[in-house]
Amino acid sequence: MATYVLIPGAGGESWYWHRVVPALRARGHDVVAPDLPADDDSAGLAEYAEAVVSAVGDRTGLILVAQSMGAFTAALVCARLPVDLVVLVAAMVPAPGESPGDWWANTGQPQAQRAADEQAGRDPDAEFDPVVRFMNDLPPDVVAAAMSRPPRDQSATPFATPWPLAAWPEVPTRFLLCRGDRLFPAEFQRRVVAARLGITPDEMDGGHLPALGRPAELVERLEAYQAESVRHRR
């Protein structure tokens, strides 16, 4: 069995994974889903990675699953711990020396989002609405639960922190994009992943938050990756 290490995106809340954790544990896996110090203005990417490393402790057989901005943290964890596999989910793939704040303009995300909105008939200049942008495919009860949680402000500190690695770690890596992602449109992700990781992403239906919107399918994808990883190591 594996140790799944589930790394959240901006906001840093392990709650994001609460529909995935019991399903993985029911299959016999160990699961670590730490909160990140996202509301701490003294914490940058190094502190985010430290939070994950501390939560992992001496566990082995690590599979890191990183959502969105969590990719920046996952790579730093790989530099410190023996990791069998990284799975990036609707993620931001960093470049050497690039901060999460610079990633958006460097990749052309604003233009890609605007084009996707226009093509879908959404107003690209509409006021930001998290339900429209992030939760478009979530069940109503999950949307209600997410919106009822006390707000946790994401500090700007890590967005100004350059990613310190010279290259993506030499760890087997899979990328899973969501075809209905309104933040990182599918065609945009196909381009960025190919350019920065040199791989073709896998694809599933759903929006930016598949652990909340499609947890069963996400778990099946993760389990398939885990089984393939085991075969390759034999």
Short mmCIF file of C-alpha atoms in Angstrom, two decimals:
data_model
loop_
_atom_site.label_atom_id
_atom_site.label_comp_id
_atom_site.label_asym_id
_atom_site.label_seq_id
_atom_site.Cartn_x
_atom_site.Cartn_y
_atom_site.Cartn_z
CA MET A 1 0.00 0.00 0.00
CA ALA A 2 1.04 3.59 -0.55
CA THR A 3 1.23 6.74 1.52
CA TYR A 4 -0.77 9.41 -0.25
CA VAL A 5 0.34 12.94 0.64
CA LEU A 6 -2.39 15.37 -0.39
CA ILE A 7 -1.22 18.96 -0.85
CA PRO A 8 -3.87 21.68 -1.19
CA GLY A 9 -3.70 24.77 -3.36
CA ALA A 10 -4.09 28.40 -2.36
CA GLY A 11 -5.77 28.75 1.02
CA GLY A 12 -3.87 25.70 2.22
CA GLU A 13 -6.82 23.85 3.74
CA SER A 14 -6.75 20.08 4.06
CA TRP A 15 -10.57 20.21 4.04
CA TYR A 16 -10.32 20.36 0.26
CA TRP A 17 -9.45 16.65 0.33
CA HIS A 18 -12.14 15.54 2.80
CA ARG A 19 -14.12 13.59 0.18
CA VAL A 20 -10.99 11.80 -1.07
CA VAL A 21 -9.25 10.87 2.20
CA PRO A 22 -11.78 8.26 3.44
CA ALA A 23 -11.94 6.59 0.02
CA LEU A 24 -8.16 6.15 -0.11
CA ARG A 25 -8.05 4.90 3.47
CA ALA A 26 -10.82 2.42 2.72
CA ARG A 27 -8.50 0.91 0.12
CA GLY A 28 -5.86 0.34 2.76
CA HIS A 29 -3.59 3.32 2.12
CA ASP A 30 -2.07 5.69 4.61
CA VAL A 31 -3.12 9.29 3.90
CA VAL A 32 -1.49 12.52 5.02
CA ALA A 33 -3.40 15.73 4.30
CA PRO A 34 -1.71 18.64 6.08
CA ASP A 35 -2.90 22.19 6.35
CA LEU A 36 -0.42 24.74 5.00
CA PRO A 37 0.41 28.01 6.81
CA ALA A 38 -1.42 29.99 4.14
CA ASP A 39 -2.64 32.75 6.47
CA ASP A 40 0.82 33.35 7.97
CA ASP A 41 2.56 36.34 6.38
CA SER A 42 5.93 35.04 7.57
CA ALA A 43 5.56 31.76 5.63
CA GLY A 44 6.81 31.32 2.08
CA LEU A 45 7.25 28.27 -0.11
CA ALA A 46 9.98 26.82 2.14
CA GLU A 47 7.63 26.91 5.13
CA TYR A 48 4.87 25.29 3.09
CA ALA A 49 7.23 22.46 2.19
CA GLU A 50 8.33 22.15 5.82
CA ALA A 51 4.71 21.72 6.90
CA VAL A 52 4.33 18.81 4.50
CA VAL A 53 7.66 17.21 5.43
CA SER A 54 6.81 17.44 9.13
CA ALA A 55 3.41 15.86 8.57
CA VAL A 56 4.92 12.98 6.59
CA GLY A 57 7.48 12.15 9.27
CA ASP A 58 9.19 8.81 8.61
CA ARG A 59 6.52 7.39 6.29
CA THR A 60 7.65 5.77 3.05
CA GLY A 61 6.07 4.82 -0.26
CA LEU A 62 5.12 8.43 -0.88
CA ILE A 63 2.77 9.57 -3.62
CA LEU A 64 2.39 13.34 -3.63
CA VAL A 65 -0.88 14.67 -5.03
CA ALA A 66 -0.78 18.44 -5.50
CA GLN A 67 -3.72 20.66 -6.37
CA SER A 68 -3.27 23.97 -8.22
CA MET A 69 -0.63 26.13 -6.46
CA GLY A 70 0.35 23.04 -4.44
CA ALA A 71 2.67 22.04 -7.29
CA PHE A 72 5.18 24.65 -6.12
CA THR A 73 5.25 22.96 -2.70
CA ALA A 74 5.27 19.39 -4.00
CA ALA A 75 8.47 19.92 -5.96
CA LEU A 76 10.25 21.24 -2.87
CA VAL A 77 9.10 18.22 -0.88
CA CYS A 78 10.59 15.97 -3.57
CA ALA A 79 13.95 17.65 -2.98
CA ARG A 80 13.82 16.59 0.67
CA LEU A 81 12.06 13.22 0.78
CA PRO A 82 12.16 10.01 -1.30
CA VAL A 83 9.01 10.24 -3.42
CA ASP A 84 7.76 7.46 -5.68
CA LEU A 85 5.33 9.51 -7.75
CA VAL A 86 3.93 13.03 -8.12
CA VAL A 87 0.43 13.61 -9.43
CA LEU A 88 -0.38 17.21 -10.32
CA VAL A 89 -4.10 17.99 -10.43
CA ALA A 90 -5.33 21.15 -12.18
CA ALA A 91 -1.96 22.51 -11.18
CA MET A 92 0.43 25.42 -11.73
CA VAL A 93 3.68 24.03 -13.16
CA PRO A 94 6.55 26.29 -12.03
CA ALA A 95 9.65 27.30 -13.94
CA PRO A 96 13.06 27.83 -12.29
CA GLY A 97 13.22 31.16 -10.49
CA GLU A 98 9.56 31.90 -11.08
CA SER A 99 7.32 32.97 -8.22
CA PRO A 100 3.68 31.90 -8.04
CA GLY A 101 2.79 35.55 -8.53
CA ASP A 102 4.75 35.75 -11.79
CA TRP A 103 3.41 32.44 -13.07
CA TRP A 104 0.15 33.94 -14.31
CA ALA A 105 1.62 36.47 -16.73
CA ASN A 106 4.50 34.20 -17.72
CA THR A 107 2.16 31.43 -18.83
CA GLY A 108 -0.47 33.66 -20.42
CA GLN A 109 -3.20 32.48 -18.03
CA PRO A 110 -5.22 35.75 -18.04
CA GLN A 111 -5.51 35.72 -21.83
CA ALA A 112 -6.39 32.01 -21.86
CA GLN A 113 -9.07 32.47 -19.22
CA ARG A 114 -10.58 35.43 -21.05
CA ALA A 115 -10.66 33.56 -24.35
CA ALA A 116 -12.31 30.54 -22.71
CA ASP A 117 -14.91 32.75 -21.03
CA GLU A 118 -15.76 34.45 -24.30
CA GLN A 119 -16.02 31.16 -26.14
CA ALA A 120 -18.36 29.78 -23.45
CA GLY A 121 -20.52 32.91 -23.42
CA ARG A 122 -19.43 34.06 -19.95
CA ASP A 123 -18.73 37.73 -19.31
CA PRO A 124 -14.90 37.92 -19.05
CA ASP A 125 -15.19 41.22 -17.17
CA ALA A 126 -17.72 40.03 -14.59
CA GLU A 127 -16.91 40.48 -10.91
CA PHE A 128 -15.07 37.49 -9.47
CA ASP A 129 -17.42 34.87 -8.07
CA PRO A 130 -15.79 31.77 -6.53
CA VAL A 131 -18.85 29.67 -7.19
CA VAL A 132 -18.82 30.53 -10.90
CA ARG A 133 -15.04 30.26 -11.31
CA PHE A 134 -14.18 27.29 -9.08
CA MET A 135 -17.34 25.42 -8.08
CA ASN A 136 -19.26 25.17 -11.33
CA ASP A 137 -19.61 21.37 -11.14
CA LEU A 138 -19.83 20.82 -7.38
CA PRO A 139 -22.95 19.31 -5.77
CA PRO A 140 -25.09 21.96 -4.07
CA ASP A 141 -24.43 20.58 -0.59
CA VAL A 142 -20.67 20.72 -1.14
CA VAL A 143 -20.93 24.30 -2.43
CA ALA A 144 -22.97 25.21 0.65
CA ALA A 145 -20.42 23.57 2.95
CA ALA A 146 -17.51 25.31 1.24
CA MET A 147 -19.17 28.72 1.35
CA SER A 148 -20.17 28.33 5.01
CA ARG A 149 -16.63 27.73 6.20
CA PRO A 150 -14.90 30.66 7.96
CA PRO A 151 -12.81 32.51 5.38
CA ARG A 152 -9.07 31.90 5.52
CA ASP A 153 -7.08 34.65 3.88
CA GLN A 154 -4.24 33.50 1.66
CA SER A 155 -1.09 35.49 2.44
CA ALA A 156 0.66 37.17 -0.47
CA THR A 157 4.08 36.09 0.84
CA PRO A 158 4.50 32.84 -1.13
CA PHE A 159 3.36 34.55 -4.33
CA ALA A 160 6.49 36.70 -4.16
CA THR A 161 8.81 33.76 -3.41
CA PRO A 162 10.89 32.55 -6.40
CA TRP A 163 10.74 28.81 -6.94
CA PRO A 164 14.32 27.84 -6.01
CA LEU A 165 14.87 24.63 -7.99
CA ALA A 166 16.88 24.48 -11.21
CA ALA A 167 14.46 22.02 -12.81
CA TRP A 168 11.46 19.86 -12.03
CA PRO A 169 12.63 17.01 -9.75
CA GLU A 170 13.60 13.72 -11.34
CA VAL A 171 10.55 11.97 -9.94
CA PRO A 172 7.94 10.23 -12.10
CA THR A 173 5.22 12.81 -12.63
CA ARG A 174 1.69 12.64 -13.99
CA PHE A 175 -0.56 15.59 -14.75
CA LEU A 176 -4.34 15.44 -14.61
CA LEU A 177 -6.21 18.38 -16.11
CA CYS A 178 -9.93 19.01 -15.85
CA ARG A 179 -11.64 19.79 -19.12
CA GLY A 180 -14.21 22.06 -17.45
CA ASP A 181 -11.66 24.06 -15.45
CA ARG A 182 -12.62 27.74 -15.75
CA LEU A 183 -9.44 28.98 -14.10
CA PHE A 184 -6.91 26.95 -16.09
CA PRO A 185 -8.62 26.10 -19.40
CA ALA A 186 -7.78 22.74 -20.90
CA GLU A 187 -6.00 23.97 -24.04
CA PHE A 188 -3.91 26.32 -21.92
CA GLN A 189 -2.89 23.46 -19.62
CA ARG A 190 -2.02 21.19 -22.52
CA ARG A 191 0.38 23.84 -23.79
CA VAL A 192 1.98 24.68 -20.44
CA VAL A 193 2.40 21.06 -19.35
CA ALA A 194 4.01 20.09 -22.63
CA ALA A 195 6.39 23.06 -22.53
CA ARG A 196 7.36 22.80 -18.87
CA LEU A 197 7.20 19.09 -18.09
CA GLY A 198 7.60 17.59 -21.54
CA ILE A 199 4.62 15.27 -21.01
CA THR A 200 1.07 14.97 -22.28
CA PRO A 201 -1.46 15.53 -19.50
CA ASP A 202 -4.22 13.09 -18.76
CA GLU A 203 -7.74 14.51 -18.78
CA MET A 204 -11.00 14.13 -16.88
CA ASP A 205 -14.29 15.97 -16.84
CA GLY A 206 -15.04 18.55 -14.17
CA GLY A 207 -13.92 21.93 -12.94
CA HIS A 208 -10.98 23.24 -10.98
CA LEU A 209 -11.76 21.35 -7.77
CA PRO A 210 -12.13 17.66 -8.66
CA ALA A 211 -11.50 16.41 -5.12
CA LEU A 212 -14.75 18.14 -4.19
CA GLY A 213 -16.66 17.74 -7.43
CA ARG A 214 -15.64 14.26 -8.61
CA PRO A 215 -13.89 12.50 -5.72
CA ALA A 216 -14.72 8.95 -6.83
CA GLU A 217 -13.29 9.46 -10.30
CA LEU A 218 -10.23 11.21 -8.90
CA VAL A 219 -9.56 8.32 -6.52
CA GLU A 220 -9.83 5.85 -9.41
CA ARG A 221 -7.31 7.91 -11.37
CA LEU A 222 -4.92 8.04 -8.43
CA GLU A 223 -5.21 4.31 -7.85
CA ALA A 224 -4.44 3.61 -11.51
CA TYR A 225 -1.36 5.81 -11.29
CA GLN A 226 -0.31 4.08 -8.08
CA ALA A 227 -0.66 0.62 -9.60
CA GLU A 228 1.31 1.65 -12.69
CA SER A 229 4.03 3.13 -10.49
CA VAL A 230 4.36 -0.13 -8.58
CA ARG A 231 4.68 -2.11 -11.82
CA HIS A 232 7.42 0.18 -13.10
CA ARG A 233 9.44 -0.16 -9.89
CA ARG A 234 9.45 -3.95 -10.00
#
